Coordinates of N, CA and C in Angstrom, one line a residue:
M1 N 16.8 -16.9 -13.2 CA 17.1 -14.7 -12.6 C 16.7 -14.8 -11.7
R2 N 16.8 -13.1 -11.4 CA 16.7 -12.4 -9.9 C 14.8 -11.7 -10.6
R3 N 14.1 -12.1 -10.4 CA 12.2 -11.0 -10.7 C 11.9 -10.4 -9.4
T4 N 12.8 -9.5 -9.3 CA 12.1 -8.7 -8.5 C 11.7 -7.6 -9.2
I5 N 11.2 -7.8 -9.5 CA 9.6 -6.9 -10.3 C 8.1 -7.4 -9.9
L6 N 9.0 -9.5 -9.8 CA 7.7 -10.2 -8.7 C 8.0 -10.6 -7.4
I7 N 8.7 -10.1 -6.3 CA 9.2 -10.5 -5.5 C 7.8 -9.7 -4.5
A8 N 6.7 -8.4 -4.8 CA 6.0 -8.3 -4.4 C 4.6 -9.1 -4.5
L9 N 4.1 -9.4 -5.0 CA 3.5 -10.7 -5.9 C 3.2 -11.1 -5.8
T10 N 4.5 -11.7 -4.9 CA 5.3 -13.7 -4.6 C 4.7 -13.2 -3.5
L11 N 4.8 -12.4 -2.9 CA 4.7 -12.6 -0.8 C 3.5 -12.0 -0.9
M12 N 2.5 -11.4 -1.9 CA 1.4 -11.2 -1.0 C 0.9 -12.2 -1.3
L13 N 0.4 -12.8 -2.9 CA 0.0 -14.9 -3.1 C 0.2 -16.2 -1.9
A14 N 1.9 -14.9 -1.3 CA 2.3 -16.1 0.3 C 1.5 -16.2 1.0
A15 N 0.9 -14.7 1.5 CA 1.0 -14.0 2.6 C -0.6 -15.6 3.2
G16 N 0.2 -15.9 4.6 CA -0.2 -16.6 5.8 C -0.3 -17.8 5.7
G17 N 1.5 -18.0 4.3 CA 1.5 -19.7 3.7 C 2.7 -20.5 3.3
A18 N 3.1 -20.9 3.3 CA 4.5 -21.2 2.5 C 3.4 -21.6 1.2
L19 N 4.3 -21.5 0.4 CA 4.1 -21.9 -1.2 C 4.3 -23.0 -1.3
A20 N 4.4 -23.8 -2.7 CA 4.1 -25.4 -3.6 C 5.9 -25.9 -3.2
D21 N 5.5 -27.6 -2.0 CA 6.9 -28.1 -1.6 C 7.8 -28.0 -3.1
E22 N 8.7 -27.6 -1.9 CA 10.4 -27.9 -3.5 C 10.4 -29.1 -4.5
G23 N 10.6 -29.9 -5.1 CA 10.6 -30.6 -6.1 C 11.8 -31.0 -6.1
T24 N 12.1 -32.3 -6.2 CA 13.5 -33.5 -6.7 C 13.5 -33.3 -8.3
E25 N 12.5 -33.6 -8.8 CA 12.3 -34.2 -10.1 C 13.5 -33.1 -11.0
R26 N 14.3 -33.6 -12.1 CA 14.5 -32.7 -13.0 C 14.2 -33.5 -14.1
D27 N 13.7 -33.7 -14.8 CA 14.0 -34.5 -16.2 C 14.8 -33.9 -17.3
E28 N 15.4 -34.8 -18.1 CA 16.4 -34.3 -18.8 C 16.2 -34.0 -20.1
R29 N 14.5 -34.2 -20.5 CA 14.6 -33.7 -22.0 C 13.4 -32.1 -21.3
A30 N 12.9 -32.1 -20.2 CA 13.1 -30.6 -19.9 C 13.7 -29.7 -20.0
I31 N 14.5 -30.3 -19.1 CA 15.7 -29.5 -19.0 C 16.5 -29.0 -20.8
E32 N 16.0 -30.2 -21.5 CA 16.8 -29.5 -22.8 C 15.4 -28.4 -23.4
L33 N 14.5 -28.7 -23.4 CA 13.5 -27.7 -23.7 C 13.7 -26.3 -23.3
L34 N 13.5 -25.8 -22.1 CA 14.0 -24.8 -22.4 C 15.8 -24.3 -21.0
N35 N 16.5 -25.3 -22.0 CA 18.2 -24.0 -22.8 C 17.5 -24.0 -23.7
K36 N 17.0 -24.6 -24.7 CA 16.6 -24.4 -26.4 C 15.4 -22.8 -25.7
V37 N 14.5 -23.1 -25.1 CA 13.9 -21.7 -24.8 C 15.1 -20.6 -24.3
D38 N 16.0 -20.5 -23.6 CA 16.5 -19.5 -22.8 C 17.1 -18.5 -24.1
A39 N 17.8 -20.2 -25.6 CA 18.6 -19.6 -26.8 C 17.5 -19.0 -27.3
A40 N 16.5 -18.9 -27.4 CA 15.2 -18.4 -28.8 C 14.7 -17.6 -28.1
I41 N 14.8 -16.9 -26.6 CA 14.8 -14.9 -25.9 C 15.9 -14.7 -26.3
K42 N 17.1 -14.5 -25.9 CA 18.1 -14.5 -25.4 C 18.4 -13.5 -27.2
A43 N 17.9 -13.5 -28.7 CA 18.2 -13.3 -29.1 C 17.1 -12.8 -29.9
I44 N 15.7 -11.8 -28.7 CA 14.7 -10.9 -29.0 C 15.9 -10.0 -28.2
D45 N 15.8 -8.6 -29.0 CA 16.0 -7.3 -28.2 C 15.0 -6.7 -27.8
S46 N 13.8 -7.2 -29.1 CA 11.7 -6.2 -28.6 C 10.9 -6.5 -29.1
V47 N 9.8 -6.6 -27.8 CA 8.6 -7.3 -28.5 C 6.9 -6.3 -28.3
R48 N 6.5 -6.6 -28.5 CA 4.9 -6.6 -28.3 C 4.9 -7.6 -27.6
I49 N 2.9 -7.7 -27.0 CA 2.7 -8.6 -26.2 C 1.1 -8.1 -25.3
E50 N 0.2 -9.2 -26.3 CA -1.1 -8.6 -25.7 C -1.6 -10.4 -25.0
V51 N -2.3 -9.7 -23.3 CA -1.5 -11.4 -22.6 C -3.6 -11.5 -22.0
E52 N -4.3 -12.3 -21.7 CA -5.4 -12.1 -21.0 C -4.9 -12.6 -19.3
M53 N -5.2 -11.8 -18.5 CA -4.7 -12.6 -16.5 C -5.9 -13.2 -16.0
K54 N -6.2 -14.4 -15.5 CA -6.5 -14.5 -15.0 C -6.6 -15.7 -13.6
P55 N -7.2 -14.5 -12.4 CA -6.9 -16.5 -11.3 C -7.3 -16.9 -10.3
S56 N -7.0 -17.5 -10.2 CA -8.5 -18.7 -9.5 C -8.2 -19.0 -8.4
G57 N -9.4 -19.4 -7.7 CA -8.9 -19.7 -5.8 C -8.4 -18.9 -5.9
A58 N -8.1 -18.9 -4.3 CA -7.8 -17.9 -3.7 C -6.7 -16.8 -4.2
A59 N -6.3 -16.4 -5.8 CA -5.5 -15.3 -5.7 C -6.7 -14.2 -6.4
L60 N -8.0 -15.3 -6.5 CA -9.5 -14.3 -7.0 C -9.4 -13.3 -5.6
N61 N -8.8 -13.3 -4.8 CA -8.0 -12.7 -3.1 C -7.9 -11.3 -3.7
F62 N -6.4 -11.0 -4.5 CA -5.3 -11.5 -4.1 C -5.4 -9.8 -5.7
A63 N -5.4 -11.1 -6.9 CA -5.7 -10.2 -8.4 C -7.2 -10.6 -9.6
Q64 N -7.0 -9.9 -10.2 CA -8.4 -9.5 -10.4 C -7.7 -9.9 -12.7
A65 N -9.1 -10.9 -12.8 CA -9.2 -10.6 -14.0 C -9.0 -9.4 -15.4
G66 N -8.2 -9.5 -16.2 CA -8.5 -8.8 -17.5 C -7.4 -8.9 -17.9
K67 N -7.4 -7.6 -18.8 CA -6.4 -8.0 -20.2 C -5.5 -6.2 -20.2
G68 N -4.6 -7.1 -21.3 CA -3.6 -5.5 -20.7 C -2.3 -5.9 -22.0
S69 N -2.3 -4.9 -22.5 CA -0.8 -5.2 -23.7 C 0.5 -5.0 -22.6
A70 N 1.5 -4.9 -24.2 CA 2.9 -4.2 -23.6 C 4.1 -4.4 -24.8
V71 N 4.9 -3.4 -24.9 CA 6.3 -2.9 -26.1 C 7.2 -3.0 -24.4
M72 N 8.5 -3.9 -24.5 CA 9.1 -3.7 -23.9 C 10.4 -4.2 -24.8
Q73 N 11.9 -3.0 -24.4 CA 12.6 -3.5 -24.9 C 14.0 -3.1 -24.0
G74 N 15.1 -4.1 -24.4 CA 16.0 -3.7 -24.0 C 16.1 -4.0 -21.8
W75 N 16.6 -4.9 -21.3 CA 17.1 -4.6 -20.4 C 17.6 -4.0 -19.3
D76 N 17.5 -3.5 -18.5 CA 18.2 -3.3 -16.7 C 18.2 -3.1 -15.9
A77 N 19.6 -3.9 -16.2 CA 20.3 -5.3 -14.6 C 19.9 -4.2 -13.4
A78 N 20.1 -2.4 -13.1 CA 20.4 -2.5 -12.0 C 18.6 -2.4 -11.2
M79 N 17.6 -2.0 -12.0 CA 16.8 -2.4 -11.8 C 16.0 -3.5 -11.4
S80 N 16.4 -4.2 -11.9 CA 16.2 -5.9 -12.6 C 14.7 -5.5 -13.5
M81 N 14.4 -4.9 -14.4 CA 13.0 -4.4 -15.2 C 13.7 -4.3 -16.2
P82 N 12.1 -4.0 -17.2 CA 13.0 -4.0 -18.9 C 13.2 -2.1 -18.9
Q83 N 14.5 -2.3 -19.8 CA 14.8 -0.8 -19.5 C 13.8 -0.1 -20.5
R84 N 13.4 -0.6 -21.4 CA 12.1 0.6 -22.2 C 11.1 -0.3 -22.3
F85 N 9.2 0.1 -21.5 CA 9.1 -0.5 -21.9 C 7.6 0.5 -21.5
Y86 N 6.2 -0.1 -22.5 CA 4.7 0.8 -21.6 C 4.3 -0.7 -21.9
A87 N 3.1 -0.1 -21.1 CA 2.3 -0.7 -20.5 C 0.7 -0.3 -20.1
H88 N -0.2 -1.6 -20.0 CA -2.3 -0.8 -20.6 C -2.4 -2.0 -19.9
I89 N -3.3 -2.1 -19.0 CA -3.7 -3.5 -18.5 C -5.2 -2.9 -18.2
E90 N -6.3 -3.4 -17.8 CA -7.7 -3.1 -17.1 C -8.2 -4.4 -17.1
T91 N -8.8 -4.1 -16.1 CA -9.4 -5.6 -15.4 C -10.5 -5.8 -15.1
E92 N -11.3 -6.0 -14.8 CA -13.0 -6.3 -14.9 C -12.8 -5.2 -13.2
G93 N -12.9 -6.1 -12.6 CA -13.3 -5.8 -10.9 C -14.0 -6.8 -10.4
T94 N -14.3 -6.4 -8.4 CA -15.2 -7.5 -8.5 C -15.7 -6.8 -7.4
E95 N -16.6 -8.0 -6.2 CA -16.9 -7.1 -5.2 C -16.3 -6.3 -4.4
Q96 N -14.9 -6.6 -4.2 CA -14.1 -6.7 -3.6 C -13.4 -5.4 -3.5
Q97 N -13.2 -5.5 -5.2 CA -12.0 -4.8 -5.2 C -12.2 -4.5 -7.4
P98 N -12.5 -2.9 -7.2 CA -13.2 -2.4 -8.1 C -12.0 -2.6 -10.0
A99 N -12.9 -2.3 -10.6 CA -12.2 -2.7 -11.7 C -11.0 -1.6 -12.3
V100 N -10.1 -1.8 -12.7 CA -9.1 -0.3 -12.7 C -8.2 -0.4 -13.8
A101 N -8.2 0.7 -14.5 CA -7.9 0.7 -16.1 C -6.4 1.9 -16.4
V102 N -5.0 1.0 -16.0 CA -4.0 2.1 -15.9 C -3.0 1.5 -17.1
T103 N -2.4 3.1 -17.0 CA -0.7 2.6 -18.5 C -0.1 3.0 -17.3
G104 N 1.2 2.2 -18.1 CA 2.7 3.0 -17.4 C 3.7 2.7 -18.3
G105 N 4.7 3.5 -17.4 CA 5.8 2.8 -18.6 C 7.0 3.8 -18.3
G106 N 8.2 4.0 -19.2 CA 9.4 3.6 -18.9 C 10.2 4.3 -19.9
T107 N 11.4 5.2 -19.6 CA 12.0 4.9 -20.5 C 13.8 4.3 -19.8
G108 N 13.7 4.3 -19.1 CA 15.1 3.7 -18.1 C 15.8 4.9 -17.7
E109 N 15.2 6.3 -17.9 CA 15.9 8.2 -16.9 C 14.8 8.2 -16.6
S110 N 13.2 7.6 -16.2 CA 12.2 8.7 -16.5 C 10.7 7.6 -15.8
Y111 N 10.2 7.2 -15.3 CA 8.2 6.4 -15.4 C 7.0 7.7 -15.4
F112 N 6.8 6.9 -15.6 CA 5.1 8.1 -15.5 C 4.4 6.7 -15.4
V113 N 2.9 7.0 -14.6 CA 2.0 6.0 -14.4 C 1.0 6.6 -14.5
I114 N -0.4 6.4 -15.4 CA -1.7 6.9 -15.2 C -3.0 6.6 -15.5
N115 N -4.0 7.2 -14.0 CA -4.6 5.9 -13.5 C -5.9 7.3 -14.2
H116 N -7.0 6.1 -15.2 CA -7.7 6.6 -16.0 C -8.7 7.0 -14.8
G117 N -8.8 6.2 -13.7 CA -10.1 6.1 -13.0 C -9.8 7.8 -12.4
T118 N -9.4 8.2 -12.3 CA -9.5 9.3 -10.8 C -8.9 10.4 -12.8
K119 N -7.9 10.1 -13.4 CA -7.8 10.9 -14.6 C -6.4 11.9 -13.6
K120 N -5.2 10.8 -13.5 CA -4.3 11.6 -12.9 C -2.7 11.0 -13.4
G121 N -2.4 11.5 -14.2 CA -0.8 10.9 -13.9 C 0.5 11.5 -12.9
Y122 N 1.4 10.8 -13.4 CA 2.4 11.3 -12.4 C 3.5 9.9 -12.8
E123 N 5.0 11.6 -13.1 CA 6.3 11.1 -13.0 C 7.3 11.1 -12.3
D124 N 7.7 10.3 -12.8 CA 9.1 10.8 -11.9 C 10.5 10.4 -12.5
M125 N 11.4 10.1 -12.3 CA 12.8 9.3 -12.6 C 13.0 7.9 -11.0
D126 N 12.0 7.9 -10.4 CA 11.6 6.7 -9.0 C 11.2 5.9 -9.5
P127 N 11.0 4.3 -10.0 CA 10.2 3.3 -10.6 C 9.2 3.0 -9.2
G128 N 9.3 4.0 -8.5 CA 8.6 3.8 -7.3 C 7.2 5.0 -7.4
V129 N 7.8 5.5 -8.5 CA 6.3 5.8 -8.6 C 5.2 5.7 -9.2
F130 N 5.3 4.4 -9.6 CA 4.0 3.5 -10.2 C 2.9 3.2 -8.3
G131 N 3.5 2.5 -7.5 CA 2.6 3.5 -6.1 C 2.2 1.5 -5.7
N132 N 1.2 1.8 -5.6 CA 0.2 0.2 -5.5 C -0.3 -0.3 -7.2
M133 N 0.0 1.2 -8.2 CA 0.2 0.5 -9.5 C 1.3 -0.7 -10.3
G134 N 2.3 -0.6 -9.1 CA 3.2 -1.5 -9.8 C 2.4 -2.6 -10.5
N135 N 2.4 -4.2 -9.3 CA 2.6 -5.2 -10.2 C 1.4 -4.9 -11.1
T136 N 0.3 -4.5 -11.2 CA -1.2 -4.1 -12.3 C -0.1 -4.6 -12.9
L137 N 0.4 -3.3 -13.8 CA 1.1 -2.6 -15.3 C 1.7 -3.8 -14.9
L138 N 2.6 -4.3 -14.3 CA 3.8 -5.5 -14.1 C 3.7 -6.6 -15.6
R139 N 2.6 -6.9 -14.7 CA 0.9 -8.5 -14.6 C 0.1 -8.6 -16.2
A140 N 1.1 -7.1 -16.6 CA 0.2 -6.7 -18.2 C 1.5 -7.8 -19.1
G141 N 2.5 -8.3 -18.9 CA 3.9 -8.7 -19.3 C 4.6 -9.0 -18.5
M142 N 5.7 -10.4 -19.7 CA 6.4 -11.4 -19.4 C 7.7 -10.6 -19.7
P143 N 8.0 -10.4 -18.5 CA 9.6 -9.1 -18.5 C 10.6 -10.4 -18.5
E144 N 10.2 -11.8 -18.9 CA 11.6 -12.8 -19.3 C 11.7 -12.6 -20.8
F145 N 10.8 -12.0 -21.2 CA 11.6 -11.7 -23.2 C 12.5 -10.2 -23.0
V146 N 12.9 -9.8 -22.4 CA 13.6 -9.1 -22.7 C 15.1 -9.3 -22.1
H147 N 14.6 -10.6 -20.6 CA 16.3 -9.7 -20.1 C 17.5 -11.0 -20.6
T148 N 18.3 -10.9 -19.8 CA 19.5 -11.1 -19.5 C 20.0 -12.7 -19.6
A149 N 18.6 -12.7 -19.0 CA 19.3 -14.7 -17.8 C 17.8 -15.1 -17.8
P150 N 17.2 -14.9 -18.7 CA 15.2 -15.0 -19.2 C 14.6 -16.8 -17.9
F151 N 15.6 -17.6 -18.2 CA 15.2 -19.2 -17.9 C 16.2 -19.9 -16.8
D152 N 17.7 -18.9 -16.5 CA 18.1 -19.0 -16.0 C 17.3 -19.6 -14.0
D153 N 16.8 -19.8 -13.2 CA 15.8 -20.0 -12.6 C 15.6 -21.4 -13.0
E154 N 14.5 -21.4 -13.7 CA 13.6 -22.5 -14.3 C 15.4 -23.9 -15.0
I155 N 16.4 -23.7 -15.5 CA 16.9 -24.6 -16.4 C 17.8 -25.1 -14.9
K156 N 18.3 -24.3 -13.8 CA 18.8 -25.0 -12.6 C 18.1 -25.0 -11.3
A157 N 16.4 -25.8 -11.3 CA 15.5 -26.4 -10.6 C 15.3 -27.2 -10.1
P158 N 15.8 -27.4 -8.7 CA 15.1 -28.7 -7.9 C 14.1 -29.7 -9.2
G159 N 13.4 -28.8 -9.4 CA 11.9 -29.9 -10.2 C 11.5 -29.6 -11.0
V160 N 11.3 -30.2 -11.9 CA 11.6 -29.8 -14.1 C 11.2 -31.1 -14.6
V161 N 10.1 -30.6 -15.0 CA 9.0 -31.8 -15.5 C 8.7 -31.2 -16.8
L162 N 8.4 -32.4 -18.2 CA 8.0 -32.4 -18.6 C 6.3 -33.4 -18.6
L163 N 5.4 -32.6 -19.5 CA 4.3 -33.3 -18.8 C 3.3 -32.9 -20.1
G164 N 3.9 -33.2 -21.3 CA 3.0 -33.0 -22.3 C 3.2 -32.1 -23.6
E165 N 2.1 -32.2 -23.8 CA 1.7 -31.0 -25.0 C 0.5 -30.9 -24.7
E166 N 0.3 -29.4 -25.0 CA -1.2 -28.8 -25.8 C -1.3 -28.2 -25.9
M167 N -2.5 -27.4 -26.4 CA -2.6 -26.3 -27.8 C -3.0 -24.3 -26.7
I168 N -1.8 -23.7 -27.2 CA -2.7 -22.9 -26.2 C -2.9 -21.4 -27.9
Q169 N -4.0 -20.7 -28.5 CA -4.0 -20.0 -28.8 C -4.1 -20.2 -30.4
G170 N -3.6 -21.7 -30.4 CA -4.0 -22.3 -31.5 C -2.1 -22.8 -32.4
E171 N -1.5 -23.0 -31.2 CA 0.3 -22.6 -30.8 C -0.3 -24.2 -30.3
P172 N 0.6 -25.2 -31.2 CA 0.9 -26.2 -29.8 C 2.4 -26.7 -29.2
C173 N 1.9 -26.2 -27.6 CA 3.4 -26.0 -26.9 C 3.5 -26.8 -26.3
Y174 N 5.0 -26.7 -25.7 CA 5.0 -27.8 -24.6 C 4.9 -28.0 -23.3
K175 N 4.7 -28.4 -22.7 CA 4.1 -28.1 -20.8 C 5.2 -28.4 -20.4
I176 N 5.6 -27.9 -19.7 CA 7.1 -28.4 -18.5 C 6.3 -26.9 -16.8
N177 N 6.2 -28.3 -16.3 CA 6.0 -27.9 -14.6 C 7.4 -27.4 -14.2
V178 N 8.1 -26.4 -13.5 CA 8.6 -26.1 -12.3 C 8.7 -25.7 -11.3
K179 N 9.4 -26.3 -10.3 CA 9.1 -25.7 -8.8 C 10.3 -25.2 -8.7
Y180 N 10.5 -24.3 -7.8 CA 11.5 -23.6 -7.4 C 12.7 -23.8 -6.5
A181 N 13.9 -23.5 -6.8 CA 14.8 -23.7 -5.1 C 14.6 -23.0 -4.4
G182 N 14.1 -23.7 -2.8 CA 13.1 -22.7 -1.9 C 12.4 -22.9 -1.9
G183 N 12.0 -23.9 -2.4 CA 10.3 -24.2 -2.5 C 9.5 -22.0 -2.2
Q184 N 10.0 -21.3 -3.6 CA 9.5 -19.8 -3.0 C 8.3 -19.7 -4.5
Q185 N 8.6 -20.9 -5.9 CA 7.3 -20.8 -6.1 C 7.5 -22.6 -7.3
E186 N 6.1 -21.9 -7.3 CA 5.7 -23.5 -8.5 C 5.1 -22.5 -9.7
S187 N 5.3 -23.0 -10.5 CA 4.8 -22.1 -12.3 C 4.5 -23.5 -13.2
T188 N 3.8 -23.1 -14.7 CA 3.5 -24.4 -15.1 C 3.8 -23.5 -16.2
W189 N 4.7 -24.1 -17.2 CA 4.4 -22.8 -18.3 C 4.0 -24.1 -18.9
L190 N 4.4 -23.1 -20.6 CA 3.4 -23.4 -22.3 C 4.1 -23.0 -23.2
F191 N 5.6 -23.9 -24.5 CA 6.0 -23.2 -24.8 C 6.1 -23.2 -26.3
S192 N 6.4 -22.8 -27.0 CA 5.8 -23.4 -28.8 C 6.3 -23.9 -29.4
K193 N 5.5 -25.4 -29.9 CA 7.3 -26.3 -30.4 C 7.6 -25.1 -32.3
N194 N 6.8 -24.2 -31.8 CA 7.1 -23.9 -33.5 C 8.1 -22.6 -33.3
D195 N 8.7 -21.9 -32.2 CA 9.2 -20.9 -31.7 C 9.9 -21.4 -30.4
M196 N 9.8 -22.5 -29.4 CA 9.8 -22.1 -28.6 C 9.9 -21.0 -27.6
L197 N 8.4 -20.4 -27.7 CA 8.7 -18.7 -26.7 C 7.6 -18.8 -25.5
P198 N 7.9 -18.6 -25.0 CA 6.6 -18.5 -24.2 C 5.2 -18.4 -24.1
R199 N 4.2 -18.9 -24.7 CA 3.0 -18.2 -24.3 C 1.7 -18.2 -23.7
Q200 N 2.0 -19.6 -22.6 CA 1.9 -18.9 -20.9 C 2.0 -19.5 -19.9
R201 N 2.2 -18.7 -18.0 CA 2.5 -19.3 -17.3 C 1.1 -19.1 -16.4
V202 N 1.5 -20.0 -16.0 CA 0.5 -20.2 -14.1 C 1.4 -20.5 -13.3
I203 N 0.7 -18.9 -12.2 CA 1.7 -19.5 -11.6 C 1.3 -20.1 -9.8
H204 N 1.3 -21.0 -9.3 CA 0.7 -21.7 -8.8 C 1.6 -21.4 -6.8
F205 N 0.3 -21.0 -5.6 CA 0.5 -21.7 -5.2 C -1.0 -22.1 -3.8
T206 N -0.2 -22.5 -2.8 CA -0.5 -23.4 -1.6 C -1.0 -22.8 -0.7
N207 N -0.9 -22.3 0.5 CA -0.3 -23.2 2.2 C -2.0 -24.0 2.6
P208 N -1.7 -24.1 4.5 CA -2.3 -24.6 4.5 C -4.1 -24.5 4.5
N209 N -4.9 -23.7 4.2 CA -5.6 -23.1 3.6 C -6.6 -23.1 3.1
F210 N -5.7 -23.2 2.4 CA -6.3 -22.5 0.2 C -5.6 -22.5 -0.6
T211 N -5.4 -23.1 -1.7 CA -4.5 -22.8 -2.3 C -5.9 -21.9 -4.1
G212 N -4.4 -20.9 -5.1 CA -5.1 -20.9 -6.4 C -3.9 -20.5 -7.9
A213 N -3.7 -20.0 -8.1 CA -2.8 -20.4 -9.4 C -3.3 -18.7 -10.2
L214 N -2.7 -18.2 -10.6 CA -3.0 -16.6 -11.7 C -1.7 -17.5 -12.8
E215 N -3.4 -16.9 -14.5 CA -2.5 -18.1 -15.1 C -2.6 -16.8 -16.6
T216 N -1.3 -16.7 -16.5 CA -1.2 -15.4 -18.0 C -1.2 -15.8 -19.4
T217 N -2.0 -15.4 -20.5 CA -1.4 -16.5 -21.0 C -1.5 -15.2 -22.9
I218 N -0.5 -15.3 -23.5 CA -0.1 -14.5 -24.2 C -1.9 -15.8 -25.5
T219 N -1.8 -14.0 -25.9 CA -3.4 -13.5 -27.8 C -2.4 -13.1 -28.2
K220 N -1.4 -12.4 -28.0 CA -0.7 -11.7 -29.8 C 0.6 -11.6 -29.1
L221 N 1.5 -11.7 -29.9 CA 2.9 -11.9 -29.4 C 3.4 -11.1 -31.4
E222 N 4.4 -9.7 -31.1 CA 5.8 -9.7 -32.2 C 6.4 -9.1 -31.9
I223 N 7.6 -10.3 -32.3 CA 8.9 -10.3 -32.2 C 9.5 -9.3 -32.8
G224 N 10.8 -7.7 -32.5 CA 10.7 -7.1 -33.3 C 9.6 -6.0 -33.7
P225 N 9.2 -5.3 -32.8 CA 8.2 -4.9 -33.7 C 8.7 -3.3 -34.1
Q226 N 8.0 -2.5 -35.2 CA 8.6 -1.0 -34.7 C 7.7 0.6 -33.9
I227 N 8.7 0.1 -32.7 CA 8.7 1.5 -31.9 C 8.7 2.4 -31.9
D228 N 7.5 3.4 -31.7 CA 7.8 4.6 -31.6 C 8.3 5.6 -30.0
P229 N 8.8 5.1 -30.1 CA 10.1 6.3 -28.9 C 8.6 6.7 -27.7
S230 N 8.6 8.0 -28.3 CA 6.9 8.2 -27.5 C 5.7 7.9 -27.0
I231 N 6.1 6.9 -26.6 CA 5.2 5.4 -25.8 C 6.3 5.6 -25.0
F232 N 7.2 5.2 -24.5 CA 7.4 5.1 -23.0 C 7.7 6.3 -22.4
S233 N 7.4 7.2 -22.6 CA 6.8 8.9 -21.8 C 5.5 9.1 -21.6
M234 N 5.7 10.2 -20.3 CA 4.3 10.2 -20.3 C 3.4 11.4 -20.8
N235 N 2.0 10.8 -21.5 CA 1.2 11.9 -23.0 C 0.1 11.3 -21.5
L236 N -0.2 13.2 -21.2 CA -1.8 12.9 -20.3 C -2.2 13.2 -21.4
P237 N -3.7 12.4 -21.4 CA -4.7 12.4 -22.5 C -5.4 13.8 -22.1
D238 N -6.8 14.6 -23.2 CA -7.2 16.4 -22.7 C -7.5 15.6 -21.6
G239 N -7.5 16.7 -20.0 CA -9.2 16.8 -18.5 C -8.4 16.1 -18.1
Y240 N -6.9 15.4 -18.8 CA -6.2 15.1 -17.4 C -5.6 16.0 -16.3
E241 N -4.6 15.4 -15.0 CA -4.3 16.2 -14.1 C -3.5 16.2 -13.9
Q242 N -2.2 16.7 -13.8 CA -0.4 15.7 -13.6 C -0.5 16.1 -11.9
I243 N -0.2 14.7 -11.6 CA 0.4 15.1 -9.3 C 1.9 15.0 -9.9
D244 N 2.3 16.5 -9.4 CA 3.5 16.1 -8.2 C 4.3 15.1 -7.2
D245 N 4.1 14.6 -8.0 CA 4.1 13.0 -5.4 C 4.2 11.1 -7.1
F246 N 4.7 10.7 -5.6 CA 3.9 9.0 -6.8 C 3.0 8.8 -6.3
H247 N 2.6 7.5 -7.5 CA 0.6 7.1 -7.2 C 0.8 6.3 -6.1
P248 N -0.3 7.3 -5.1 CA -1.0 6.2 -3.7 C -0.3 5.2 -3.8

């Protein structure tokens, strides 16, 4: 899968050094499970999820702990992102970075972002309207849930290993580590044994000077939810200002 929407985050985390070395072990049982995950996700058209995000190590310099929610429906292959989506995220903030509360989404034809800190909203036909809030918004969801080829990269990866089983949010899960082609990234995924859908992803990164991780855990998952289409368009709260420009 071409995760275009994650490129900026990946490059940011990798700044100053290479990510984890490429692995060579391909565990057949892990690959079998990934194929089942891929098939289960391809049967999904829409999803509503809630997540918790926890950076650790050097990731604390680039990402904030927080909570988010997202609704996604369909896949826009041309834009490499969910076709229709809504996301809301609130971060805790640090000494280096202030807390953020932001809402955004798109219909596939127009996109918007609302910064609740500044009480300003931005809307445009170009997803570039998200500005520096793009990565923040997209961390509120796992686009694999609506992708047409959700786990191609994982299935074809040079390093795929089943690490055993683990409980996440009361759900028994398979734990699979993936080292991607080209040494571009390493992730540990947890997939429910009951429905074979993701429940957690931990992105690992390292360079000669530091290591870190970004953990995203799904705390609530609803497949095929009833969706009010109006959530994919901007609805500014009273007292907010609409700006005719991209978010900074």
